[in-house]
Amino acid sequence: MAKMLYDKMSSVVHLSYANRHARLCKRTKGAEGLSDAIQAPMINLKGKCENRLRYEEDKSAAYDDMQLSDALLDDVIRNLSDGAKQYDRANPGRSVHTVLFPDGKTTSITQASLINEPNLAMQVLQRIKSLPEGHELLEYETALENAIDACRASISSYQNSITDVKTAIAEEEMAQADLRKQYEFNYLDAIKMFGKNYANRLFPKASSKKQEIITEVLEE
């Protein structure tokens, strides 16, 4: 009996078997229609597979952007902390660093989870805005605000990319199912047209150990 496709097979395997089947049909008089019948689901699956790969690449890029945005936000926080310490040394009295970082640490922000860090940084931004007009540390306001916005945007993009990949995988799985169905229909139609024994010739067989040995010998 011809080997049928099943859902645990990858798209690459689905397309490989379907392509081989289509070629065999083209070489067999009277079976050309079977080749034509499987073209549409093959093309559809190939497209869905390419979409999924593209979305996975986009997801990787979005992840890299998110990590970079997080690192840049960390840099702004550290620069602000250094600037506040320098200001305090030059202006003895109430510690501005303590105002901006009540726990005295930047790591409570820079080492926070990526999702929470922009919110913690926003609290620091609000403290900067509360400084008196003309305070020299206000120069960090724009840089911190931009870094927070960029970090939040990159997180949102990454979350959207995750959704896109999940959707693409679901569409690819449906396309696989459509191809499996047509592959089985072709087998049943081939039996009606040529009988079971001859129909089996139109469907590729899985490689046996003997066939693998022959292939190795021919490729030497």
PDB file of C-alpha atoms in Angstrom:
ATOM      1  CA  MET A   1       0.000   0.000   0.000  1.00  0.00           C
ATOM      2  CA  ALA A   2       1.160   3.520  -0.730  1.00  0.00           C
ATOM      3  CA  LYS A   3       2.486   5.480   2.227  1.00  0.00           C
ATOM      4  CA  MET A   4       0.002   8.140   3.276  1.00  0.00           C
ATOM      5  CA  LEU A   5       0.819  11.495   4.859  1.00  0.00           C
ATOM      6  CA  TYR A   6       0.031  12.095   8.533  1.00  0.00           C
ATOM      7  CA  ASP A   7      -0.116  15.156  10.763  1.00  0.00           C
ATOM      8  CA  LYS A   8       3.192  14.587  12.571  1.00  0.00           C
ATOM      9  CA  MET A   9       5.100  14.984   9.312  1.00  0.00           C
ATOM     10  CA  SER A  10       6.719  18.362   8.691  1.00  0.00           C
ATOM     11  CA  SER A  11       5.703  20.615   5.821  1.00  0.00           C
ATOM     12  CA  VAL A  12       8.971  19.718   4.100  1.00  0.00           C
ATOM     13  CA  VAL A  13       8.026  16.028   4.166  1.00  0.00           C
ATOM     14  CA  HIS A  14       4.466  16.789   3.042  1.00  0.00           C
ATOM     15  CA  LEU A  15       5.756  18.716   0.046  1.00  0.00           C
ATOM     16  CA  SER A  16       8.448  16.174  -0.762  1.00  0.00           C
ATOM     17  CA  TYR A  17       5.984  13.285  -0.994  1.00  0.00           C
ATOM     18  CA  ALA A  18       3.422  15.366  -2.877  1.00  0.00           C
ATOM     19  CA  ASN A  19       6.006  16.598  -5.382  1.00  0.00           C
ATOM     20  CA  ARG A  20       7.292  13.084  -5.998  1.00  0.00           C
ATOM     21  CA  HIS A  21       3.736  11.840  -6.453  1.00  0.00           C
ATOM     22  CA  ALA A  22       2.998  14.645  -8.924  1.00  0.00           C
ATOM     23  CA  ARG A  23       6.105  13.790 -10.970  1.00  0.00           C
ATOM     24  CA  LEU A  24       5.184  10.111 -11.106  1.00  0.00           C
ATOM     25  CA  CYS A  25       1.689  11.009 -12.286  1.00  0.00           C
ATOM     26  CA  LYS A  26       3.044  13.255 -15.028  1.00  0.00           C
ATOM     27  CA  ARG A  27       5.100  10.345 -16.320  1.00  0.00           C
ATOM     28  CA  THR A  28       2.095   7.994 -16.363  1.00  0.00           C
ATOM     29  CA  LYS A  29      -0.365   8.160 -19.229  1.00  0.00           C
ATOM     30  CA  GLY A  30      -3.857   8.876 -17.947  1.00  0.00           C
ATOM     31  CA  ALA A  31      -2.667  10.047 -14.510  1.00  0.00           C
ATOM     32  CA  GLU A  32      -1.931  13.640 -15.451  1.00  0.00           C
ATOM     33  CA  GLY A  33      -5.176  14.765 -13.842  1.00  0.00           C
ATOM     34  CA  LEU A  34      -4.005  13.500 -10.463  1.00  0.00           C
ATOM     35  CA  SER A  35      -0.928  15.690 -10.753  1.00  0.00           C
ATOM     36  CA  ASP A  36      -3.091  18.693 -11.581  1.00  0.00           C
ATOM     37  CA  ALA A  37      -5.430  17.978  -8.654  1.00  0.00           C
ATOM     38  CA  ILE A  38      -2.685  18.164  -6.048  1.00  0.00           C
ATOM     39  CA  GLN A  39      -1.006  21.327  -7.350  1.00  0.00           C
ATOM     40  CA  ALA A  40      -3.266  23.821  -5.544  1.00  0.00           C
ATOM     41  CA  PRO A  41      -2.866  22.370  -2.024  1.00  0.00           C
ATOM     42  CA  MET A  42       0.870  22.008  -2.668  1.00  0.00           C
ATOM     43  CA  ILE A  43       1.198  25.656  -3.653  1.00  0.00           C
ATOM     44  CA  ASN A  44      -0.949  26.699  -0.689  1.00  0.00           C
ATOM     45  CA  LEU A  45       1.176  24.761   1.810  1.00  0.00           C
ATOM     46  CA  LYS A  46       4.390  26.093   0.325  1.00  0.00           C
ATOM     47  CA  GLY A  47       3.075  29.636   0.721  1.00  0.00           C
ATOM     48  CA  LYS A  48       1.957  29.058   4.310  1.00  0.00           C
ATOM     49  CA  CYS A  49       5.308  27.486   5.137  1.00  0.00           C
ATOM     50  CA  GLU A  50       7.139  30.491   3.708  1.00  0.00           C
ATOM     51  CA  ASN A  51       4.861  32.820   5.684  1.00  0.00           C
ATOM     52  CA  ARG A  52       5.626  30.989   8.907  1.00  0.00           C
ATOM     53  CA  LEU A  53       9.370  31.137   8.260  1.00  0.00           C
ATOM     54  CA  ARG A  54       9.137  34.850   7.515  1.00  0.00           C
ATOM     55  CA  TYR A  55       7.175  35.523  10.707  1.00  0.00           C
ATOM     56  CA  GLU A  56       9.673  33.487  12.710  1.00  0.00           C
ATOM     57  CA  GLU A  57      12.467  35.639  11.285  1.00  0.00           C
ATOM     58  CA  ASP A  58      10.481  38.756  12.193  1.00  0.00           C
ATOM     59  CA  LYS A  59      10.037  37.382  15.700  1.00  0.00           C
ATOM     60  CA  SER A  60      13.787  36.871  16.071  1.00  0.00           C
ATOM     61  CA  ALA A  61      14.426  40.411  14.837  1.00  0.00           C
ATOM     62  CA  ALA A  62      11.809  41.807  17.226  1.00  0.00           C
ATOM     63  CA  TYR A  63      13.416  39.918  20.103  1.00  0.00           C
ATOM     64  CA  ASP A  64      16.834  41.361  19.258  1.00  0.00           C
ATOM     65  CA  ASP A  65      15.358  44.871  19.046  1.00  0.00           C
ATOM     66  CA  MET A  66      13.682  44.403  22.410  1.00  0.00           C
ATOM     67  CA  GLN A  67      16.925  43.292  24.039  1.00  0.00           C
ATOM     68  CA  LEU A  68      18.795  46.245  22.536  1.00  0.00           C
ATOM     69  CA  SER A  69      16.127  48.722  23.664  1.00  0.00           C
ATOM     70  CA  ASP A  70      16.343  47.281  27.161  1.00  0.00           C
ATOM     71  CA  ALA A  71      20.136  47.662  27.168  1.00  0.00           C
ATOM     72  CA  LEU A  72      19.864  51.274  25.983  1.00  0.00           C
ATOM     73  CA  LEU A  73      17.346  52.041  28.722  1.00  0.00           C
ATOM     74  CA  ASP A  74      19.766  50.513  31.245  1.00  0.00           C
ATOM     75  CA  ASP A  75      22.481  52.845  29.955  1.00  0.00           C
ATOM     76  CA  VAL A  76      20.307  55.927  30.446  1.00  0.00           C
ATOM     77  CA  ILE A  77      19.437  54.857  34.005  1.00  0.00           C
ATOM     78  CA  ARG A  78      23.099  54.309  34.835  1.00  0.00           C
ATOM     79  CA  ASN A  79      24.115  57.613  33.251  1.00  0.00           C
ATOM     80  CA  LEU A  80      21.449  59.404  35.250  1.00  0.00           C
ATOM     81  CA  SER A  81      22.642  57.724  38.440  1.00  0.00           C
ATOM     82  CA  ASP A  82      26.237  58.773  37.738  1.00  0.00           C
ATOM     83  CA  GLY A  83      25.122  62.312  36.978  1.00  0.00           C
ATOM     84  CA  ALA A  84      23.126  62.504  40.203  1.00  0.00           C
ATOM     85  CA  LYS A  85      26.076  61.268  42.258  1.00  0.00           C
ATOM     86  CA  GLN A  86      28.336  63.828  40.600  1.00  0.00           C
ATOM     87  CA  TYR A  87      25.786  66.553  41.291  1.00  0.00           C
ATOM     88  CA  ASP A  88      25.573  65.548  44.946  1.00  0.00           C
ATOM     89  CA  ARG A  89      29.336  65.737  45.315  1.00  0.00           C
ATOM     90  CA  ALA A  90      29.364  69.229  43.841  1.00  0.00           C
ATOM     91  CA  ASN A  91      26.315  70.362  45.798  1.00  0.00           C
ATOM     92  CA  PRO A  92      26.408  69.083  49.396  1.00  0.00           C
ATOM     93  CA  GLY A  93      23.060  68.931  51.112  1.00  0.00           C
ATOM     94  CA  ARG A  94      19.964  66.936  50.300  1.00  0.00           C
ATOM     95  CA  SER A  95      20.912  63.981  48.101  1.00  0.00           C
ATOM     96  CA  VAL A  96      19.316  64.232  44.664  1.00  0.00           C
ATOM     97  CA  HIS A  97      20.410  60.663  43.994  1.00  0.00           C
ATOM     98  CA  THR A  98      18.259  59.514  46.896  1.00  0.00           C
ATOM     99  CA  VAL A  99      15.335  61.486  45.505  1.00  0.00           C
ATOM    100  CA  LEU A 100      15.647  59.795  42.122  1.00  0.00           C
ATOM    101  CA  PHE A 101      16.612  56.348  43.445  1.00  0.00           C
ATOM    102  CA  PRO A 102      15.054  55.982  46.923  1.00  0.00           C
ATOM    103  CA  ASP A 103      16.651  52.571  47.516  1.00  0.00           C
ATOM    104  CA  GLY A 104      20.032  53.921  46.407  1.00  0.00           C
ATOM    105  CA  LYS A 105      20.364  51.320  43.640  1.00  0.00           C
ATOM    106  CA  THR A 106      19.971  51.263  39.885  1.00  0.00           C
ATOM    107  CA  THR A 107      19.965  47.462  39.750  1.00  0.00           C
ATOM    108  CA  SER A 108      16.430  47.342  41.127  1.00  0.00           C
ATOM    109  CA  ILE A 109      15.489  48.852  37.755  1.00  0.00           C
ATOM    110  CA  THR A 110      18.116  47.564  35.330  1.00  0.00           C
ATOM    111  CA  GLN A 111      17.812  44.000  36.600  1.00  0.00           C
ATOM    112  CA  ALA A 112      14.022  43.995  36.771  1.00  0.00           C
ATOM    113  CA  SER A 113      12.033  41.885  34.353  1.00  0.00           C
ATOM    114  CA  LEU A 114      11.932  43.374  30.888  1.00  0.00           C
ATOM    115  CA  ILE A 115       8.169  43.848  31.132  1.00  0.00           C
ATOM    116  CA  ASN A 116       8.393  45.780  34.416  1.00  0.00           C
ATOM    117  CA  GLU A 117      11.499  47.858  33.723  1.00  0.00           C
ATOM    118  CA  PRO A 118       9.796  50.587  31.632  1.00  0.00           C
ATOM    119  CA  ASN A 119       7.248  51.138  34.424  1.00  0.00           C
ATOM    120  CA  LEU A 120       9.981  51.413  37.050  1.00  0.00           C
ATOM    121  CA  ALA A 121      11.931  53.765  34.803  1.00  0.00           C
ATOM    122  CA  MET A 122       8.791  55.863  34.379  1.00  0.00           C
ATOM    123  CA  GLN A 123       8.714  56.368  38.142  1.00  0.00           C
ATOM    124  CA  VAL A 124      12.254  57.745  37.932  1.00  0.00           C
ATOM    125  CA  LEU A 125      11.172  59.992  35.070  1.00  0.00           C
ATOM    126  CA  GLN A 126       8.369  61.432  37.200  1.00  0.00           C
ATOM    127  CA  ARG A 127      10.886  62.169  39.953  1.00  0.00           C
ATOM    128  CA  ILE A 128      13.115  63.977  37.453  1.00  0.00           C
ATOM    129  CA  LYS A 129      10.165  66.103  36.381  1.00  0.00           C
ATOM    130  CA  SER A 130       9.577  67.063  40.010  1.00  0.00           C
ATOM    131  CA  LEU A 131      13.014  68.710  40.234  1.00  0.00           C
ATOM    132  CA  PRO A 132      13.080  72.530  40.346  1.00  0.00           C
ATOM    133  CA  GLU A 133      12.990  74.408  37.049  1.00  0.00           C
ATOM    134  CA  GLY A 134      16.461  74.860  35.644  1.00  0.00           C
ATOM    135  CA  HIS A 135      17.945  71.913  37.561  1.00  0.00           C
ATOM    136  CA  GLU A 136      20.859  70.498  35.568  1.00  0.00           C
ATOM    137  CA  LEU A 137      19.634  66.897  35.880  1.00  0.00           C
ATOM    138  CA  LEU A 138      16.546  67.817  33.878  1.00  0.00           C
ATOM    139  CA  GLU A 139      18.762  67.344  30.820  1.00  0.00           C
ATOM    140  CA  TYR A 140      18.257  63.587  31.274  1.00  0.00           C
ATOM    141  CA  GLU A 141      14.471  63.882  30.961  1.00  0.00           C
ATOM    142  CA  THR A 142      14.228  63.605  27.181  1.00  0.00           C
ATOM    143  CA  ALA A 143      16.756  60.777  26.896  1.00  0.00           C
ATOM    144  CA  LEU A 144      14.975  58.737  29.566  1.00  0.00           C
ATOM    145  CA  GLU A 145      11.541  59.388  28.114  1.00  0.00           C
ATOM    146  CA  ASN A 146      12.689  58.332  24.630  1.00  0.00           C
ATOM    147  CA  ALA A 147      14.365  55.199  25.993  1.00  0.00           C
ATOM    148  CA  ILE A 148      11.199  54.215  27.867  1.00  0.00           C
ATOM    149  CA  ASP A 149       9.030  54.759  24.777  1.00  0.00           C
ATOM    150  CA  ALA A 150      11.436  52.743  22.603  1.00  0.00           C
ATOM    151  CA  CYS A 151      11.518  49.910  25.120  1.00  0.00           C
ATOM    152  CA  ARG A 152       7.731  49.756  25.382  1.00  0.00           C
ATOM    153  CA  ALA A 153       7.367  49.842  21.598  1.00  0.00           C
ATOM    154  CA  SER A 154       9.857  47.004  21.168  1.00  0.00           C
ATOM    155  CA  ILE A 155       8.071  44.901  23.787  1.00  0.00           C
ATOM    156  CA  SER A 156       4.766  45.468  21.980  1.00  0.00           C
ATOM    157  CA  SER A 157       6.337  44.534  18.640  1.00  0.00           C
ATOM    158  CA  TYR A 158       7.729  41.329  20.099  1.00  0.00           C
ATOM    159  CA  GLN A 159       4.375  40.378  21.617  1.00  0.00           C
ATOM    160  CA  ASN A 160       2.703  41.004  18.248  1.00  0.00           C
ATOM    161  CA  SER A 161       5.328  38.861  16.516  1.00  0.00           C
ATOM    162  CA  ILE A 162       4.527  35.972  18.862  1.00  0.00           C
ATOM    163  CA  THR A 163       0.862  36.218  17.857  1.00  0.00           C
ATOM    164  CA  ASP A 164       1.816  36.363  14.171  1.00  0.00           C
ATOM    165  CA  VAL A 165       3.905  33.187  14.473  1.00  0.00           C
ATOM    166  CA  LYS A 166       1.111  31.311  16.270  1.00  0.00           C
ATOM    167  CA  THR A 167      -1.365  32.349  13.568  1.00  0.00           C
ATOM    168  CA  ALA A 168       1.053  31.337  10.806  1.00  0.00           C
ATOM    169  CA  ILE A 169       1.609  27.925  12.415  1.00  0.00           C
ATOM    170  CA  ALA A 170      -2.141  27.333  12.637  1.00  0.00           C
ATOM    171  CA  GLU A 171      -2.604  28.283   8.973  1.00  0.00           C
ATOM    172  CA  GLU A 172       0.270  26.024   7.969  1.00  0.00           C
ATOM    173  CA  GLU A 173      -1.252  23.109   9.858  1.00  0.00           C
ATOM    174  CA  MET A 174      -4.570  23.628   8.052  1.00  0.00           C
ATOM    175  CA  ALA A 175      -2.732  23.704   4.720  1.00  0.00           C
ATOM    176  CA  GLN A 176      -0.995  20.445   5.652  1.00  0.00           C
ATOM    177  CA  ALA A 177      -4.383  18.888   6.398  1.00  0.00           C
ATOM    178  CA  ASP A 178      -5.740  20.009   3.018  1.00  0.00           C
ATOM    179  CA  LEU A 179      -2.747  18.469   1.245  1.00  0.00           C
ATOM    180  CA  ARG A 180      -3.089  15.193   3.173  1.00  0.00           C
ATOM    181  CA  LYS A 181      -6.754  15.035   2.219  1.00  0.00           C
ATOM    182  CA  GLN A 182      -6.049  15.586  -1.477  1.00  0.00           C
ATOM    183  CA  TYR A 183      -3.183  13.082  -1.352  1.00  0.00           C
ATOM    184  CA  GLU A 184      -5.596  10.463  -0.006  1.00  0.00           C
ATOM    185  CA  PHE A 185      -8.250  11.428  -2.576  1.00  0.00           C
ATOM    186  CA  ASN A 186      -5.656  10.964  -5.297  1.00  0.00           C
ATOM    187  CA  TYR A 187      -4.844   7.508  -3.992  1.00  0.00           C
ATOM    188  CA  LEU A 188      -8.493   6.477  -4.005  1.00  0.00           C
ATOM    189  CA  ASP A 189      -8.975   7.924  -7.505  1.00  0.00           C
ATOM    190  CA  ALA A 190      -5.824   6.169  -8.737  1.00  0.00           C
ATOM    191  CA  ILE A 191      -7.176   2.832  -7.487  1.00  0.00           C
ATOM    192  CA  LYS A 192     -10.431   3.439  -9.368  1.00  0.00           C
ATOM    193  CA  MET A 193      -8.517   4.344 -12.509  1.00  0.00           C
ATOM    194  CA  PHE A 194      -5.718   1.757 -12.531  1.00  0.00           C
ATOM    195  CA  GLY A 195      -6.364  -0.806  -9.820  1.00  0.00           C
ATOM    196  CA  LYS A 196      -4.577  -0.980  -6.482  1.00  0.00           C
ATOM    197  CA  ASN A 197      -1.313  -2.564  -7.593  1.00  0.00           C
ATOM    198  CA  TYR A 198      -0.672  -0.093 -10.395  1.00  0.00           C
ATOM    199  CA  ALA A 199      -1.929   2.851  -8.300  1.00  0.00           C
ATOM    200  CA  ASN A 200       0.790   2.151  -5.721  1.00  0.00           C
ATOM    201  CA  ARG A 201       3.399   2.976  -8.372  1.00  0.00           C
ATOM    202  CA  LEU A 202       2.197   6.576  -8.422  1.00  0.00           C
ATOM    203  CA  PHE A 203       3.001   7.194  -4.764  1.00  0.00           C
ATOM    204  CA  PRO A 204       6.585   7.416  -3.431  1.00  0.00           C
ATOM    205  CA  LYS A 205       7.683   4.792  -0.973  1.00  0.00           C
ATOM    206  CA  ALA A 206       9.699   5.365   2.172  1.00  0.00           C
ATOM    207  CA  SER A 207      13.339   4.424   1.740  1.00  0.00           C
ATOM    208  CA  SER A 208      14.214   0.955   2.961  1.00  0.00           C
ATOM    209  CA  LYS A 209      17.624  -0.040   4.318  1.00  0.00           C
ATOM    210  CA  LYS A 210      18.333  -1.843   1.035  1.00  0.00           C
ATOM    211  CA  GLN A 211      17.473   1.265  -0.976  1.00  0.00           C
ATOM    212  CA  GLU A 212      19.735   3.396   1.219  1.00  0.00           C
ATOM    213  CA  ILE A 213      22.632   1.017   0.584  1.00  0.00           C
ATOM    214  CA  ILE A 214      22.051   1.135  -3.171  1.00  0.00           C
ATOM    215  CA  THR A 215      21.961   4.947  -3.036  1.00  0.00           C
ATOM    216  CA  GLU A 216      25.247   5.032  -1.131  1.00  0.00           C
ATOM    217  CA  VAL A 217      26.884   2.779  -3.724  1.00  0.00           C
ATOM    218  CA  LEU A 218      25.630   4.897  -6.636  1.00  0.00           C
ATOM    219  CA  GLU A 219      26.857   8.115  -4.997  1.00  0.00           C
ATOM    220  CA  GLU A 220      30.386   6.806  -4.351  1.00  0.00           C
TER     221      GLU A 220
END
